[in-house]
Coordinates of C-alpha atoms in Angstrom, one line a residue:
X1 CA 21.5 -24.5 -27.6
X2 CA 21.3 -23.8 -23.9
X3 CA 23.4 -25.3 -20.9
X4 CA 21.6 -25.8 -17.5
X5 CA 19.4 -23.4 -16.4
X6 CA 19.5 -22.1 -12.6
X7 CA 16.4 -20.7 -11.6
X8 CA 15.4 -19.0 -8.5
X9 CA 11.8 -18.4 -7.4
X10 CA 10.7 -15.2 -5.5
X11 CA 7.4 -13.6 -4.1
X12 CA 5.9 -15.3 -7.9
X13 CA 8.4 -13.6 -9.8
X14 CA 10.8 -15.0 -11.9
X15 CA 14.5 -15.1 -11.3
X16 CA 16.3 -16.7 -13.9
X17 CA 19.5 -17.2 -15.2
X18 CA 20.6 -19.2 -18.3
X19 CA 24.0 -20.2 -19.6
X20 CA 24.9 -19.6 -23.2
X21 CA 27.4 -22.4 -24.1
X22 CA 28.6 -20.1 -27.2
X23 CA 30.4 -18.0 -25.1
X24 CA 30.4 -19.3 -21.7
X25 CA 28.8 -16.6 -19.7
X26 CA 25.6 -16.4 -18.3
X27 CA 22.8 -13.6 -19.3
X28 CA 19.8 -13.0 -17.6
X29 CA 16.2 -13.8 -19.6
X30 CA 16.0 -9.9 -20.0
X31 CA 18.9 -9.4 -21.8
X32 CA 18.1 -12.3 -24.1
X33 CA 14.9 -11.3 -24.9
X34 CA 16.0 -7.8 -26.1
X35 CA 19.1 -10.2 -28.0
X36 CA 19.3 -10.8 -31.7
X37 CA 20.0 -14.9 -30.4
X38 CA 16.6 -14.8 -29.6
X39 CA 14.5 -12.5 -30.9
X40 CA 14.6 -11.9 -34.9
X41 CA 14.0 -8.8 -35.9
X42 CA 10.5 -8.5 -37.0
X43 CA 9.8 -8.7 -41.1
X44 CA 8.9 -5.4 -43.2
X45 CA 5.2 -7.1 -43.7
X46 CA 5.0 -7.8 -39.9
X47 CA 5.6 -4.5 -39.1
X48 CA 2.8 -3.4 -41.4
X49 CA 0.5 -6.0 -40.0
X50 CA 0.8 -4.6 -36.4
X51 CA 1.5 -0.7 -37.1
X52 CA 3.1 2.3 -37.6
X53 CA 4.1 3.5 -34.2
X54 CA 5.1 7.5 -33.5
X55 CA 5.5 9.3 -29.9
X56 CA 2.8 11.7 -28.7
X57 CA 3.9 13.5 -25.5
X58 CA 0.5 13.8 -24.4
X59 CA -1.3 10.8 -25.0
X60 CA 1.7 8.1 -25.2
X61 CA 1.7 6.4 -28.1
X62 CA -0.7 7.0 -31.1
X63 CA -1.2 4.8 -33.9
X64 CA -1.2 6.0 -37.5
X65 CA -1.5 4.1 -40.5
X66 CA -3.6 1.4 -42.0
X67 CA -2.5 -2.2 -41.8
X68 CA -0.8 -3.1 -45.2
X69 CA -3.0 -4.6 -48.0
X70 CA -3.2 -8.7 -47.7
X71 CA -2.2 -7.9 -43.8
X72 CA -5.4 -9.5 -42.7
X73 CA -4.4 -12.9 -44.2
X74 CA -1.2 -13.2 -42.0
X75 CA -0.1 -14.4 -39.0
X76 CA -2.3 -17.6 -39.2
X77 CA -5.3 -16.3 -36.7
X78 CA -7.8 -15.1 -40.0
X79 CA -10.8 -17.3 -38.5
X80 CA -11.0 -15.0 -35.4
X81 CA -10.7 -11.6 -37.3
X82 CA -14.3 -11.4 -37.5
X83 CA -15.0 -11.1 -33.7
X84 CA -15.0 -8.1 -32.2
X85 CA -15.0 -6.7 -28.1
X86 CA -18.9 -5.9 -28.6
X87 CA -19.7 -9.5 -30.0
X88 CA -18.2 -11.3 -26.8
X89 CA -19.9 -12.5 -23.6
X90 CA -19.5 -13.4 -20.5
X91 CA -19.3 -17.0 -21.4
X92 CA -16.9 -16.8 -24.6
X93 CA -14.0 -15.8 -22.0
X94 CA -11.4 -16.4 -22.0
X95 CA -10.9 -15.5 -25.6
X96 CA -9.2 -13.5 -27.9
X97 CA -10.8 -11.0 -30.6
X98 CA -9.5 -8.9 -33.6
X99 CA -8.9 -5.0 -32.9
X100 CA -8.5 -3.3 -36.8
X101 CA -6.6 -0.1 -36.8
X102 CA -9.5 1.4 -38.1
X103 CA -11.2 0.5 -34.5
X104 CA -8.4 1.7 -33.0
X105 CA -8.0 5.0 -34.1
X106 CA -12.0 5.7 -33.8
X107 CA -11.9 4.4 -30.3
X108 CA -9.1 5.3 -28.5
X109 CA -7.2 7.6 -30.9
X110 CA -5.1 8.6 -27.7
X111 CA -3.2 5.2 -28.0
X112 CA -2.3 2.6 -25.0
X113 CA 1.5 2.0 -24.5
X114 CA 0.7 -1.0 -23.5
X115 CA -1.3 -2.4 -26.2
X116 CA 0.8 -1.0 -28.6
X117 CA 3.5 -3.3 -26.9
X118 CA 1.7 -6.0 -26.9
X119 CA 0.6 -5.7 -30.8
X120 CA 4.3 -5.2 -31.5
X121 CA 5.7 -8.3 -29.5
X122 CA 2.7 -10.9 -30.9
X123 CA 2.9 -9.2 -34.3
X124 CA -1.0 -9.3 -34.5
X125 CA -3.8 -7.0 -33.5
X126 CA -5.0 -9.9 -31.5
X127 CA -6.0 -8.7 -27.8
X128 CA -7.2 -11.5 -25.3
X129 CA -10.9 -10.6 -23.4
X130 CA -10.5 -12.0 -19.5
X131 CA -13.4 -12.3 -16.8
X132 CA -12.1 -9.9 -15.0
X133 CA -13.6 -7.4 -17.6
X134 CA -17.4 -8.2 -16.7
X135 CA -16.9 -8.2 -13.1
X136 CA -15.3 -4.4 -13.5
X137 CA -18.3 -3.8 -16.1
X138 CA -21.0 -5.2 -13.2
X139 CA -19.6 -2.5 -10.7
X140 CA -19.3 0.5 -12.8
X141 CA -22.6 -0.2 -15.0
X142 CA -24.6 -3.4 -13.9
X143 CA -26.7 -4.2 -16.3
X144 CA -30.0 -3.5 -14.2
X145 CA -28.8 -0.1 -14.9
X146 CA -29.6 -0.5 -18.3
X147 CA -32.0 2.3 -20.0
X148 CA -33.2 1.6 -23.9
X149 CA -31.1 -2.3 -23.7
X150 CA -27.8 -0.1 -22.7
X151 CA -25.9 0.1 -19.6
X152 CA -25.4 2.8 -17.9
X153 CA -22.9 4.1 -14.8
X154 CA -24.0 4.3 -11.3
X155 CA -22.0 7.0 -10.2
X156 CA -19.5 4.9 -8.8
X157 CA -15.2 4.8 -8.5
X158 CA -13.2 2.2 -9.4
X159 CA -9.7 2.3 -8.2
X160 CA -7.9 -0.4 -10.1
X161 CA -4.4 -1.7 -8.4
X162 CA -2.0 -4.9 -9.4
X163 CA 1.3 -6.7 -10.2
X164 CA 3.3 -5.6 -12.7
X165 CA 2.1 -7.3 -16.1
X166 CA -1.3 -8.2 -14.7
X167 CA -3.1 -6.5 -17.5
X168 CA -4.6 -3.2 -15.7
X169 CA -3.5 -1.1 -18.3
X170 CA -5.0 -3.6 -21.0
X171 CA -8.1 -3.4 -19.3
X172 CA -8.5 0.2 -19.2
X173 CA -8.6 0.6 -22.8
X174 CA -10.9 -2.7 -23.2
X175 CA -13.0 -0.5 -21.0
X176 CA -12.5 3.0 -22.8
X177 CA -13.1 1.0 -26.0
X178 CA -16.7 -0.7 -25.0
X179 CA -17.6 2.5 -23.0
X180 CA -17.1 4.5 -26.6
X181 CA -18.6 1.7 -28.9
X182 CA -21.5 2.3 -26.4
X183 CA -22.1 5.8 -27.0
X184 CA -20.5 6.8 -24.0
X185 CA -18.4 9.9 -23.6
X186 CA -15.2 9.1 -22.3
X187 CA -12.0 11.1 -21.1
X188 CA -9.1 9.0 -21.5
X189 CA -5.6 9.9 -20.2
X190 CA -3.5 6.7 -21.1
X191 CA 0.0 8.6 -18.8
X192 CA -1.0 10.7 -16.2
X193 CA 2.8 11.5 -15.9
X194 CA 2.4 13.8 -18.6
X195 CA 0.5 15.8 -16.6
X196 CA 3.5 16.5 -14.2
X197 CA 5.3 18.3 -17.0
X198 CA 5.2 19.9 -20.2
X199 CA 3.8 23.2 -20.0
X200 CA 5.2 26.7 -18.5
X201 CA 3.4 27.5 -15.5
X202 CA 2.4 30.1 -13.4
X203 CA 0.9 30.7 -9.8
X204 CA -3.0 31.3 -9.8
X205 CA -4.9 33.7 -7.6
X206 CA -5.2 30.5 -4.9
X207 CA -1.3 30.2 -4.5
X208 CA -2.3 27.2 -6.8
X209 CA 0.0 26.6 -9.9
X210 CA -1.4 27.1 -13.5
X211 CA -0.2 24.3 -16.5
X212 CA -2.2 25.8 -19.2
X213 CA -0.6 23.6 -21.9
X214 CA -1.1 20.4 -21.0
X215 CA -4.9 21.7 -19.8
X216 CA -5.3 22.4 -23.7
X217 CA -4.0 19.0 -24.4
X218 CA -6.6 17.8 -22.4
X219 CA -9.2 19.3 -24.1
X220 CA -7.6 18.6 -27.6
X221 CA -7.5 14.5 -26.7
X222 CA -11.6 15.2 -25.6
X223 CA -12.3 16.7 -28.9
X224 CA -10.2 14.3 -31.4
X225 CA -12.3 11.4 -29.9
X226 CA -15.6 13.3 -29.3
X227 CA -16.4 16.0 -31.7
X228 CA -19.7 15.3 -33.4
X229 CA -21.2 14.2 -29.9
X230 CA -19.4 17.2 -27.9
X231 CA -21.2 19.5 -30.2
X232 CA -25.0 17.3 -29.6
X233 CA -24.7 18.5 -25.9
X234 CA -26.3 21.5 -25.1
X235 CA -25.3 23.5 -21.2
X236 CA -27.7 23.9 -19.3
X237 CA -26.6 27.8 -18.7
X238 CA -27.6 28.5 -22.5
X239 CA -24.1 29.2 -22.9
X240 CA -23.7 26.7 -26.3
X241 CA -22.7 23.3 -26.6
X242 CA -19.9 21.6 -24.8
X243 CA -18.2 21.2 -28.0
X244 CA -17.6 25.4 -28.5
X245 CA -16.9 25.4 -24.6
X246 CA -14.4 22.6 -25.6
X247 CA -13.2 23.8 -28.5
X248 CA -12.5 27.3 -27.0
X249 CA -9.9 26.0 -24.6
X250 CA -8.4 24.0 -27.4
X251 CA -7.4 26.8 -29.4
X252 CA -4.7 28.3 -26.8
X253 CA -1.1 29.0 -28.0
X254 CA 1.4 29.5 -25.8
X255 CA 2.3 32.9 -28.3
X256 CA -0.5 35.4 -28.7
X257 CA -1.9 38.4 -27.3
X258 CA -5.2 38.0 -26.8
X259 CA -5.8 33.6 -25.3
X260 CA -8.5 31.8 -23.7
X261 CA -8.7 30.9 -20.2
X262 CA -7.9 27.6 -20.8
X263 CA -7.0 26.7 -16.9
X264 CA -11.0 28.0 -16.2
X265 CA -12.2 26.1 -19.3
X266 CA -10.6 22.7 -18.2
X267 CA -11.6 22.9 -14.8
X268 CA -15.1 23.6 -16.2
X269 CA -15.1 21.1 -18.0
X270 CA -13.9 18.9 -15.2
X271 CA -16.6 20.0 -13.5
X272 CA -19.5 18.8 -16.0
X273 CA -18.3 15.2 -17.0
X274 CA -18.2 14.8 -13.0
X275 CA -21.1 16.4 -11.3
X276 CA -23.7 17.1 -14.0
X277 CA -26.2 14.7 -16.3
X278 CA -25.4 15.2 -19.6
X279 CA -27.8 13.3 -21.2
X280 CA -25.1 10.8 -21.8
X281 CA -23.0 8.2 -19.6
X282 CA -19.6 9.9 -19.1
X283 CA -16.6 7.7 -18.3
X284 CA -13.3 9.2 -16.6
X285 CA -10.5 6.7 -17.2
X286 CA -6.7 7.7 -16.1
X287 CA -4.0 5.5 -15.9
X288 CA -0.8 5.7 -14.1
X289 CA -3.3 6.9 -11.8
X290 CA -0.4 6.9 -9.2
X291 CA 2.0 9.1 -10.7
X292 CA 0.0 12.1 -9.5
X293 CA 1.1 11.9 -6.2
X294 CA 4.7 12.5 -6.9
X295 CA 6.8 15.6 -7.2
X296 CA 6.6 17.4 -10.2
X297 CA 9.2 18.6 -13.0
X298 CA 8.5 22.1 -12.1
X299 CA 10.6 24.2 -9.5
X300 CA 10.6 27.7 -8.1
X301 CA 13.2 29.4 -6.6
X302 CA 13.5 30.5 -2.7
X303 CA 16.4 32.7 -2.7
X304 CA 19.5 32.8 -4.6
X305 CA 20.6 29.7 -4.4
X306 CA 17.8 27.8 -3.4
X307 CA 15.0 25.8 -5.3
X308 CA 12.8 23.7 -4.6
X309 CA 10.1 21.2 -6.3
X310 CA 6.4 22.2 -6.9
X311 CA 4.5 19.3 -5.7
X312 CA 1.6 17.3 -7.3
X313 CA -0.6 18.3 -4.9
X314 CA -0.1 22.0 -5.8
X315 CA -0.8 22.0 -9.5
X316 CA -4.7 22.8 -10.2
X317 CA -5.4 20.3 -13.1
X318 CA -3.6 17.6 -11.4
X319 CA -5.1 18.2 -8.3
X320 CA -8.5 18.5 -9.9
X321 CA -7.7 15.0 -12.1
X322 CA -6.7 12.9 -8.7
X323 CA -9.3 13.9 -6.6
X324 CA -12.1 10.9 -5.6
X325 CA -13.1 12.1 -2.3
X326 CA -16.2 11.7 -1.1
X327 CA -16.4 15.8 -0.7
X328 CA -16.8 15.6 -5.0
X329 CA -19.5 12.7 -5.6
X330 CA -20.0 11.8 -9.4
X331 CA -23.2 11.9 -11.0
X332 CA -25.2 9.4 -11.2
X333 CA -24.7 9.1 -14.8
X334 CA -21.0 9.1 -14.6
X335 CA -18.2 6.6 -13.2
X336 CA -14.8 7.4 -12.7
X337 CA -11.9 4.5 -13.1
X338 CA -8.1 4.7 -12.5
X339 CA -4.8 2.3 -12.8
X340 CA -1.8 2.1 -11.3
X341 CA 1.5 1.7 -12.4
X342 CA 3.9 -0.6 -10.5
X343 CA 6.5 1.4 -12.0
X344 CA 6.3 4.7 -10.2
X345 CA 8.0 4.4 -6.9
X346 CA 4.9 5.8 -4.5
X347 CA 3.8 4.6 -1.4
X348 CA 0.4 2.6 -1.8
X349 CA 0.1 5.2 1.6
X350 CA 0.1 7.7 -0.7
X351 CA -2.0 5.8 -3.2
X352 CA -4.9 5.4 -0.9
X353 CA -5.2 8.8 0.2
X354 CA -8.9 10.5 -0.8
X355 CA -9.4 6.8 -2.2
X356 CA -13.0 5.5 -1.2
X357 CA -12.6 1.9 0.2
X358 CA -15.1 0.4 -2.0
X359 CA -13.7 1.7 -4.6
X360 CA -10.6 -0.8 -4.1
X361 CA -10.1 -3.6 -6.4
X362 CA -7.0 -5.4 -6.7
X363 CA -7.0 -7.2 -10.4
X364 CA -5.1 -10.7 -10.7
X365 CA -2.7 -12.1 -12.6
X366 CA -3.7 -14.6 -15.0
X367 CA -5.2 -18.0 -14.2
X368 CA -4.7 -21.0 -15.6
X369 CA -7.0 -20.9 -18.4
X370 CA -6.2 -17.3 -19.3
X371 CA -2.4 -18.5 -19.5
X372 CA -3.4 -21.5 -21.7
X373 CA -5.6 -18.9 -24.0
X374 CA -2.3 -16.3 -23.9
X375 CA -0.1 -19.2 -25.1
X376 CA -2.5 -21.0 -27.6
X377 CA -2.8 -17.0 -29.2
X378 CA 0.9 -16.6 -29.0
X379 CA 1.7 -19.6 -30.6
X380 CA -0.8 -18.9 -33.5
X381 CA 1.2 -15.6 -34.5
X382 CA 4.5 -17.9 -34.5
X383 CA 5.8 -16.2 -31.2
X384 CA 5.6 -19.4 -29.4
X385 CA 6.5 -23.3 -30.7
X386 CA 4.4 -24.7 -27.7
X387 CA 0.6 -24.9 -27.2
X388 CA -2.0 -25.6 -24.4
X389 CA -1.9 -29.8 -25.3
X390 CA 1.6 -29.2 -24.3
X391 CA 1.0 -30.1 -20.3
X392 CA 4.9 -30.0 -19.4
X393 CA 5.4 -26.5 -21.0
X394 CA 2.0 -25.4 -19.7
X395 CA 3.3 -26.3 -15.7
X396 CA 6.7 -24.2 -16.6
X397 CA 4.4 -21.3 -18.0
X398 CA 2.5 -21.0 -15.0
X399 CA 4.8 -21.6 -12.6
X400 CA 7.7 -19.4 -13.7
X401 CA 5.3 -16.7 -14.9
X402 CA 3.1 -16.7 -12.1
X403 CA 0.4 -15.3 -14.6
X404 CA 2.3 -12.4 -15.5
X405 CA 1.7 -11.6 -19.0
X406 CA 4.9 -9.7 -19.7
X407 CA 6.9 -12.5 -18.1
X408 CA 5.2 -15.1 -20.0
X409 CA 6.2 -13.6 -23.5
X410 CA 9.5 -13.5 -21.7
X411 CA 9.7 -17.1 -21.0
X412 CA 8.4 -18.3 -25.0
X413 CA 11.4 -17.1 -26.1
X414 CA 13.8 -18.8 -23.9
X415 CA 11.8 -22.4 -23.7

């Protein structure tokens, strides 16, 4: 079906070209992936075996829906459906394990783009547990922090940068979806983009700038995955439970006369999950960590004819989101992690500004292993014809994909 292929090799990432002898002209693998020569378009039953996907400005993409009756029985990978994140070890990875829309929805109802991709592409709910997920565990709760045979945080920051298509993103929900299974209260922002728009806004007594809608979307994500426990914890001020300080910011409309401070009640909030022990671990997990360092879609106006952009820097919830100075420590029961995005276009200057040293990790690709587990799972859900006995297709995996996982779906549908 294919002519030569010319291929090109730079700094691990892939640079290929094939030539399509149909009609003479060569397309990159990009464009043939997103082809109908390649790629089928999926089946109505495989659609309803990975999900219903819909948009939610806030919180990326949510799932809704239940997978299909008899949707369990398909896509050839029923033996694993029984094992689940909080079943695994150490020494079962690298593997893969079932997540049910059910799970989903309970445990991170704010959606991961990236997952959702990656359901949509294998056409399973299949999700592949690395290594690297214990040795994050070990630094933000090591298990001789464990109180009544559970981990708990140590009051330490993770700052979690890599390649394109290393899994970061992936990894973050793994880690929002143990830390929640747990018992742990979490705050989960899967775009901190969002947070750079989507709300009027207004200047603050501090010469600060106010975003009270996406403050109330804040709290609103909180309290969908959190309510009963929100409302368990009691303030120490004898001012309620977290859950009516919560729920109080929540209920802001951008029409009404008489509204809630919502700005004071995030940045309370804030302010609790960091620096105060709930009686609970509390887990702070943003992602596209680095897209609060750029300019923002707000402007104000300096004259006539004159505008200019309100930075990052000078919203308050933003601000009050990026911050992981030392001048703020966590408590001790609380651990803050953040992903980049090797799509936003910031200096890793910028990046590293505030950013504790130790709080540094930079997350690998895949390795060997973990590629020969990816491309045993793909070819189980009939995205891939080749498998890890394969050795010849196994040396063109790794070396082409370099372990990137979006590159290596790229490359099953072109070998």
């Amino acid at each position: 079906m294919f002519g030569r292929k010319f291929l090109r090799v730079s700094g691990g990432v892939l640079r290929s070209f094939v030539t399509y002898n149909t009609k003479s002209r060569s397309q990159s693998i990009n464009s043939l992936f997103s082809s109908s020569i390649l790629c089928k378009s999926p089946s109505k039953s495989s659609l309803e075996n990975t999900r219903c996907v819909s948009v939610n400005p806030c919180r990326g993409f949510s799932v809704h829906g239940v997978p299909a009756e008899g949707a369990e029985e398909e896509g050839g990978v029923e033996e694993k459906r029984a094992r689940q994140l909080g079943d695994l070890t150490r020494a079962d990875t690298p593997t893969t394990y079932h997540l049910s829309g059910v799970q989903e929805r309970s445990l991170v109802p704010e959606g991961c783009p990236a997952v959702t991709q990656h359901f949509q592409k294998s056409k399973s709910r299949q999700l592949m547990l690395r290594s690297a997920f214990f040795r994050l565990l070990d630094f933000v709760a090591p298990e001789d922090s464990a109180r009544e045979g559970k981990r708990f945080p140590n009051g330490k920051q993770l700052f979690l940068q890599g390649r394109r298509g290393s899994g970061k993103s992936v990894l973050l929900a793994q880690m929002v979806h143990w830390a929640r299974s747990q018992g742990w209260l979490v705050l989960y922002v899967p775009n901190s983009e969002y947070y750079l728009s989507n709300s009027n806004f207004s200047k603050h007594s501090s010469g600060m700038t106010d975003t009270p809608e996406t403050a109330c979307e804040l709290l609103k994500s909180l309290q969908l995955a959190h309510g009963p426990l929100l409302d368990s914890i009691r303030l120490s001020d004898g001012s309620g439970s977290l859950g009516n300080l919560v729920g109080s910011g929540a209920s802001y409309t951008s029409h009404g006369t008489e509204q809630p401070d919502v700005m004071s009640i995030t940045m309370k909030v804030l302010d609790l999950l960091e620096t105060q022990d709930l009686g609970v671990p509390v887990m702070l997990a943003l992602d596209n960590f680095n897209h609060l360092f750029a300019g923002s879609a707000f402007y104000e106006w300096e004259g006539v004819h004159k505008r200019v952009v309100v930075p990052a820097a000078q919203l308050r919830l933003v601000a009050k989101l990026r911050d992981m100075s030392a001048s703020t420590p966590l408590s001790s029961t609380a651990t803050r992690i953040v992903a980049t995005s090797a799509s936003a276009p910031i200096s890793p200057r910028v990046q590293m500004l505030g950013v504790p040293f130790e709080a540094r990790r930079q997350l690998a690709c895949f390795d060997n292993e973990e590629i020969k587990t990816y491309i045993s799972h793909l070819r189980e859900c009939g995205v891939s014809r080749y498998g890890p006995e394969d050795k010849e297709a196994m040396a063109k995996f790794q070396f082409l994909s370099g372990g990137d996982a979006l590159q290596l779906r790229l490359i099953t549908c072109v070998l």
